[in-house]
XYZ file of C-alpha atoms in Angstrom:
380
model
C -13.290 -27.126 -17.309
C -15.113 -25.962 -14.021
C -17.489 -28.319 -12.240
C -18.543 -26.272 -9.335
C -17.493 -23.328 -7.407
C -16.581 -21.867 -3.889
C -16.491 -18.427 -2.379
C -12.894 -18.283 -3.893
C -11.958 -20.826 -6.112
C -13.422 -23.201 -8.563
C -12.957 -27.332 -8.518
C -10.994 -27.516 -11.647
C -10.656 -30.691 -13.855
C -7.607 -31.154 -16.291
C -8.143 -33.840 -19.185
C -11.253 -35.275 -17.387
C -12.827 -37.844 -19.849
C -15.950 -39.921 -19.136
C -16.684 -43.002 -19.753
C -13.967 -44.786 -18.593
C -13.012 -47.616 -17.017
C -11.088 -47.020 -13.031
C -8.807 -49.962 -13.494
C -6.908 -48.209 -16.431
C -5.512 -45.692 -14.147
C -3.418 -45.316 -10.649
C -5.242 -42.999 -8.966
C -3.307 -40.330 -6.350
C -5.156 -38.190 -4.060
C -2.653 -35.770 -2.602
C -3.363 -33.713 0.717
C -1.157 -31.128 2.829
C -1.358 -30.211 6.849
C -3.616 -31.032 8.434
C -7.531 -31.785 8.019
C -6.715 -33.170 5.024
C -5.373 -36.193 6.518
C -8.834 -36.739 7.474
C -10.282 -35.742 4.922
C -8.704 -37.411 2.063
C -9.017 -41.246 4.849
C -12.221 -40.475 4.728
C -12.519 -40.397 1.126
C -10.631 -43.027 0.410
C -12.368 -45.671 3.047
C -15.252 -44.364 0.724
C -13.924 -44.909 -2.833
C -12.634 -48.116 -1.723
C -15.471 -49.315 -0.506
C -17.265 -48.422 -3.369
C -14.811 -49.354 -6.282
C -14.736 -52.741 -4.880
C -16.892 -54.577 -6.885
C -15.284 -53.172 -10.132
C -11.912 -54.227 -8.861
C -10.275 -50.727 -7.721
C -8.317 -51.102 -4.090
C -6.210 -49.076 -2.347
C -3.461 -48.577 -0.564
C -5.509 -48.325 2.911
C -5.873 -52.597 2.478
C -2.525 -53.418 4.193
C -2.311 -56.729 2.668
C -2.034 -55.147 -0.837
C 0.007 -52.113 0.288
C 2.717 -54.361 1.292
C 3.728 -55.049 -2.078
C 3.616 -51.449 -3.712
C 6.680 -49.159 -3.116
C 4.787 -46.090 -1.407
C 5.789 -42.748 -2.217
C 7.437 -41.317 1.061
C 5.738 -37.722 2.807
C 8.458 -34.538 2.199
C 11.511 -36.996 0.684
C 13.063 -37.191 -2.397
C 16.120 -38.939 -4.101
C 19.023 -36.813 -4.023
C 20.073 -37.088 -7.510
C 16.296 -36.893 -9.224
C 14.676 -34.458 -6.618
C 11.751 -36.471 -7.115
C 10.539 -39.393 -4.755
C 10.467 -42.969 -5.798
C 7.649 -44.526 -5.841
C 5.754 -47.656 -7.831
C 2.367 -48.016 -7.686
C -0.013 -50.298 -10.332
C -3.135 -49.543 -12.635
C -6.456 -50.129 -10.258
C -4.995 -48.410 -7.136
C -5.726 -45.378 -5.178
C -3.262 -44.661 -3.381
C -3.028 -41.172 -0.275
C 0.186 -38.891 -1.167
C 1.287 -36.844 1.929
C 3.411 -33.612 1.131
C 5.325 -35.508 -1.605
C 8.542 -33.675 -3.073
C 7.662 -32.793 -6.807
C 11.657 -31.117 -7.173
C 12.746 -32.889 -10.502
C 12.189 -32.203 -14.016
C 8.858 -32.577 -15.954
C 10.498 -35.909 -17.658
C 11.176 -37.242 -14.685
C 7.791 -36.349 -12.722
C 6.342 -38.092 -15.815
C 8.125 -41.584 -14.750
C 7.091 -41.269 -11.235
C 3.259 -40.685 -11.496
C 3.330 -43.320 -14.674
C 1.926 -46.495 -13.086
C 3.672 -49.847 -13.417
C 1.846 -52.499 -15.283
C 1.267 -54.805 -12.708
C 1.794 -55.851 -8.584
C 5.324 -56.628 -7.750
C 5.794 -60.077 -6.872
C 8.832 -61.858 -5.276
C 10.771 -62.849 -8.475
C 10.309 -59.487 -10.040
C 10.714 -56.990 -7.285
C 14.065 -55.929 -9.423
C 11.971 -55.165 -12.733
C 9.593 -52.492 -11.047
C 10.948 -49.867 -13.082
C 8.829 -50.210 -16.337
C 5.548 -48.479 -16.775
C 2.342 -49.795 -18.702
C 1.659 -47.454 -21.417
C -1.729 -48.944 -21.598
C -2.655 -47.242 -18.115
C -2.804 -43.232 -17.146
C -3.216 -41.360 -13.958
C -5.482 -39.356 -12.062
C -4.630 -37.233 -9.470
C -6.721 -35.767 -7.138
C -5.073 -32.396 -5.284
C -6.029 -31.170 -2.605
C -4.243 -27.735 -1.943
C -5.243 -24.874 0.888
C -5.803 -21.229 0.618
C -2.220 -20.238 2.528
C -3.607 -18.086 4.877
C -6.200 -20.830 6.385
C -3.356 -23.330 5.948
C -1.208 -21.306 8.291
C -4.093 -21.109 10.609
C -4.814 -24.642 11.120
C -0.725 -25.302 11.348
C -0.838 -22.977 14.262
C -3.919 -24.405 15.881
C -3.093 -27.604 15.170
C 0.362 -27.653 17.394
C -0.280 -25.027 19.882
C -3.265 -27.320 21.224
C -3.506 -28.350 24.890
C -2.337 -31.019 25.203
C -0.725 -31.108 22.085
C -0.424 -34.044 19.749
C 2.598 -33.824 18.150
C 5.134 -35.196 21.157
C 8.411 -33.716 19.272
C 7.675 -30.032 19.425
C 8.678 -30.275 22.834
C 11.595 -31.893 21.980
C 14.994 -30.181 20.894
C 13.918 -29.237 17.652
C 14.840 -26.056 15.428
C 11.934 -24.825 13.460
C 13.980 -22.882 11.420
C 16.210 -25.115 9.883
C 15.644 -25.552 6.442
C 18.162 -28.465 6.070
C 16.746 -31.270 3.921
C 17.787 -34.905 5.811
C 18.358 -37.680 3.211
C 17.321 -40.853 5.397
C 17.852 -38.219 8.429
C 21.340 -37.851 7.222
C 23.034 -34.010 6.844
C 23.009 -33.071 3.042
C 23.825 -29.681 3.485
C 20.836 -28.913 1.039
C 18.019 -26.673 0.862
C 14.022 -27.652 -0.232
C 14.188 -23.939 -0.998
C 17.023 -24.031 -3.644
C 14.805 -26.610 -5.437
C 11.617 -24.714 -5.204
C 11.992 -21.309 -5.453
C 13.225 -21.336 -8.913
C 10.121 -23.404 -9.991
C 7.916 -20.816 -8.494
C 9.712 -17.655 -9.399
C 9.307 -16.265 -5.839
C 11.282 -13.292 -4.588
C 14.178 -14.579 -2.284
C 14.800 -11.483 -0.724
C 11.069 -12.341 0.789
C 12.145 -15.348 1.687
C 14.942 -14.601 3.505
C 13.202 -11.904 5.346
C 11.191 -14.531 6.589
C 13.406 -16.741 7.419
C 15.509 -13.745 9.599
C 11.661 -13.470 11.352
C 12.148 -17.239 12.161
C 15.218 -16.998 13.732
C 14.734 -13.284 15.316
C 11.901 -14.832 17.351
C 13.047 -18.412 18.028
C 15.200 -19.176 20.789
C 16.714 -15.662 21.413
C 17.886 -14.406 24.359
C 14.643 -14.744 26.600
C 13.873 -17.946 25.162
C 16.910 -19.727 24.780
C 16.178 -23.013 26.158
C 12.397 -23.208 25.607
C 10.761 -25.787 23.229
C 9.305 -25.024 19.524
C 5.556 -25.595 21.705
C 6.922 -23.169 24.579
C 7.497 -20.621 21.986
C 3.734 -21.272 20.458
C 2.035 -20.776 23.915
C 3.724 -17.957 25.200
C 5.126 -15.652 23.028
C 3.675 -11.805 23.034
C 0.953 -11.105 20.341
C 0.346 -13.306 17.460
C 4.374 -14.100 17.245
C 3.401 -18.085 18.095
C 1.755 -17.477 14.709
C 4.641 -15.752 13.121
C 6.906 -18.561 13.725
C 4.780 -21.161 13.686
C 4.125 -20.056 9.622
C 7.497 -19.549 9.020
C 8.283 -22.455 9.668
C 5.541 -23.624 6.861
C 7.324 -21.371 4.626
C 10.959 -22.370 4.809
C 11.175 -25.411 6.894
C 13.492 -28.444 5.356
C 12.616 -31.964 4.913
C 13.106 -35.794 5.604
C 12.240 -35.854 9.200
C 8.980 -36.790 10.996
C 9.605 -33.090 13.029
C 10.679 -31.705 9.611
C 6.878 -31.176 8.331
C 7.889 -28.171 7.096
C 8.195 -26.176 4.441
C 4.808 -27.555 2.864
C 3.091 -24.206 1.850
C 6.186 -23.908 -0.616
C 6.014 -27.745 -1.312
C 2.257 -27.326 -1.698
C 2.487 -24.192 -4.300
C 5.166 -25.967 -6.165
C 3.257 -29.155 -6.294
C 0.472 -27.303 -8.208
C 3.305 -25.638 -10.339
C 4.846 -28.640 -11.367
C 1.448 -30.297 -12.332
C 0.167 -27.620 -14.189
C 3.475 -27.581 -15.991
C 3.324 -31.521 -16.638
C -0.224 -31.531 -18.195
C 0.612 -28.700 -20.645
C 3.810 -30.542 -21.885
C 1.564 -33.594 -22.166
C -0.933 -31.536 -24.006
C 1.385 -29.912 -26.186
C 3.315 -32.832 -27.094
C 0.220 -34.723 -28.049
C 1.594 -37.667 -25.654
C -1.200 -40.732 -25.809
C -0.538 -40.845 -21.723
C -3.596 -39.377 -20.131
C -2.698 -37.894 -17.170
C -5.943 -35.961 -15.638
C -6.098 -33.903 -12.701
C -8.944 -32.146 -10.499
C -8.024 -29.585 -7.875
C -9.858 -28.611 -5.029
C -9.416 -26.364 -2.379
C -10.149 -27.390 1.574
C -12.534 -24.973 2.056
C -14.285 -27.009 -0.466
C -14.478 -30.061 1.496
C -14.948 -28.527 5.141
C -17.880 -26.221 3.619
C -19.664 -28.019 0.771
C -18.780 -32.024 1.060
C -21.748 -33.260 -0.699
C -20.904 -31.371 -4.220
C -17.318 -31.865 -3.722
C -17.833 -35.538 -3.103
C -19.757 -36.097 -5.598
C -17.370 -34.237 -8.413
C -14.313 -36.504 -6.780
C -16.683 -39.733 -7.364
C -17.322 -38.626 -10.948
C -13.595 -37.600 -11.454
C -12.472 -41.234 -10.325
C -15.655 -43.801 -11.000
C -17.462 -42.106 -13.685
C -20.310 -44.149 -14.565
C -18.950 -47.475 -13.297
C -20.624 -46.025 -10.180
C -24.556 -45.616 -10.603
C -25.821 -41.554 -9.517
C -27.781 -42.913 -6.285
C -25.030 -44.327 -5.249
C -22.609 -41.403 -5.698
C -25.402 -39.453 -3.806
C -25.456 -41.933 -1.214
C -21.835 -42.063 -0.602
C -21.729 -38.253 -0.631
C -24.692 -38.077 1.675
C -22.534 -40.305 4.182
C -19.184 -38.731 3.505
C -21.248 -35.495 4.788
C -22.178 -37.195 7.764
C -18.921 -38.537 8.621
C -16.965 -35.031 8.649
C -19.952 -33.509 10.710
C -19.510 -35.704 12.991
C -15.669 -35.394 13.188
C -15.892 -31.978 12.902
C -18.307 -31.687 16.191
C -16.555 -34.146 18.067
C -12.758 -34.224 19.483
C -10.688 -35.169 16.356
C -7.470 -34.124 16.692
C -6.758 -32.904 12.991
C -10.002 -30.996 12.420
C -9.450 -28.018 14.419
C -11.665 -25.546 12.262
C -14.667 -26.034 14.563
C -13.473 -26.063 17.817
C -14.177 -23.499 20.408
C -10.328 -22.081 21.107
C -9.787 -21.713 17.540
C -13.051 -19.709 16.545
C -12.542 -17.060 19.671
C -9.336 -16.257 18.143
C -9.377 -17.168 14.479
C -10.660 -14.302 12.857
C -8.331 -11.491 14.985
C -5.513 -13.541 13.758
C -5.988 -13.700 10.176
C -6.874 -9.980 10.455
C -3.376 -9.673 11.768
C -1.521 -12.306 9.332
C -2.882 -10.277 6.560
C -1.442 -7.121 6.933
C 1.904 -8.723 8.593
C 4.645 -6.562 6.719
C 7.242 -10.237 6.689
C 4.618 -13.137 6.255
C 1.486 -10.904 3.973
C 3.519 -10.383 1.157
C 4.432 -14.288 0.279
C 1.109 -15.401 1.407
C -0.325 -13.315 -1.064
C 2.713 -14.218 -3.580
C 1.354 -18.394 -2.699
C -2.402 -17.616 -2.962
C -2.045 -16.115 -6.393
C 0.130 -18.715 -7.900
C -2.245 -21.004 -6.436
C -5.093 -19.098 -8.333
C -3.256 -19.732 -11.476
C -1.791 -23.221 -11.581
C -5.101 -25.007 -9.936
């Protein structure tokens, strides 16, 4: 059902059942490049603080991480395509850009939460789920176009703040490193069956990539040389298709996650409904919202993310109190120097809007954009 609603996209909840109890679930809030890592912090700090006294923690307190087995950002086991990952009933629990490549079945296992906190005589037993408990999931996708925006922004900043795009680094490799090992394997074989995508569009991005990177005039510049100082809005070209096709398993490999993002929501959608269908007892509930959400209206999308999680275990003034501060808190990141929040600042609102005039009618990058934003539209 929808809660609320933005310029282009509702806040949609899957399964969403009230009242109920926080500790019966594991509770996943996912987030892609690059405000969202602040965002979803933010949140978290927030819901921890706040679940507290009804017994929720997360995986922010470093003396309770330690014994949960974290889902890794953009990895996945070779032979399941999906990550590994254990986490207990009564913990939420930040997922960066995971890899949701494996079957429904499979998926299934490794969002079902175990029944209880590892300890040191039965770290070797982690593999069985509680039936008793379900999951929520809160997913926070991007509208593609403003996603490859604030990838751009985000890297092409003086100075910048990732060190290793001035290393020697290949933004178009789509190689997926197992443990930063060679496989030899795409993220794209995996995905782009899942999303039903046209490969020749693919490709013809990933011939941009390569057509612009490191050619002839450029041959020994860095990925950030190429983002300062290439003619037009090419930075932007290859900086977003590099978001399209880019690999996996490396801290420099953050590619890749507009795909990983699209098929996340996919794969999701796709889960629920075979829950649904199969009349499964697991309750596995989901709420999607879009960034624009957060960055634009944070007190109604804070409070619908409070709901989703606390329900009424969390009185209404204090929902609206914790909203009221969440507010306050990305205003004040927002208008200040944060380095993953670059919406606001000066540089990126001279050029922003000439550049997404210009991404949208780009004959290469438009068309799977567009392809992204509608599956987006329907699997939210």
């Amino acid at each position: 059902n929808t809660t609320t609603t933005d310029d282009n996209f509702p806040i949609k909840k899957r399964n969403a059942r009230h009242p109920e109890n926080p500790l019966d679930y594991n509770i996943f809030i996912i987030h892609y490049h690059k405000s969202g890592h602040a965002i979803a912090n933010s949140f978290v700090k927030l819901l921890g603080r706040e679940g507290k006294g009804a017994g929720l923690h997360t995986t922010l307190d470093k003396t309770k991480r330690k014994r949960i087995r974290e889902i890794r950002k953009r990895t996945h086991d070779m032979n399941t395509t999906c990550p590994r990952g254990h986490y207990p009933c009564g913990y939420a629990s930040i997922l960066t850009a995971p890899d949701f490549f494996c079957s429904d079945d499979v998926l299934d296992d490794v969002l079902k939460p175990v029944s209880a906190l590892p300890t040191d005589s039965n770290l070797g037993r982690m593999n069985s789920q509680s039936t008793a408990c379900g999951t929520k999931i809160i997913h926070m996708v991007r509208d593609p176009f403003e996603m490859a925006l604030s990838n751009y922004f985000y890297h092409s900043q003086s100075p910048t703040p990732e060190d290793w795009v001035e290393k020697d680094y290949n933004p178009c490799d789509t190689e997926y490193y197992h443990h930063g090992r060679h496989t030899n394997t795409t993220n794209l074989n995996l995905i782009l069956p899942t999303l039903s995508m046209s490969r020749s569009r693919i490709d013809a991005v990933d011939s941009l990539c390569h057509s612009l990177f490191q050619n002839p005039e450029t041959k020994k510049a860095s990925f950030y040389d190429h983002l300062l100082n290439l003619e037009g809005i090419d930075g932007l070209r290859l900086s977003t298709s590099r978001q399209i096709i880019g690999g996996g398993g490396k801290t420099e490999h953050a590619g890749g996650d507009l795909l990983r993002m699209t098929n996340n929501a996919v794969k999701l959608h796709q889960l629920i409904n075979q829950n649904e269908g199969n009349g499964t007892s697991r309750s596995l509930q989901i709420m999607t919202t879009f960034m624009s959400q957060w960055v634009h209206d944070p007190y109604n999308t804070t409070m619908a993310a409070l709901d989703f999680v606390l329900g009424d275990k969390l009185p209404q003034n204090r929902k609206q109190a914790v909203a009221i501060e969440y507010q306050q808190q990305y205003e004040e990141k927002a208008s200040g120097e944060h380095v993953h929040i670059t919406s606001t600042k000066e540089f990126v609102r001279d050029r922003k809007k000439e550049l997404m005039d210009l991404l949208k009618v780009d004959h290469v990058l438009a068309p799977v954009l567009n392809e992204i934003q509608e599956l987006l539209r329907l699997h939210s």
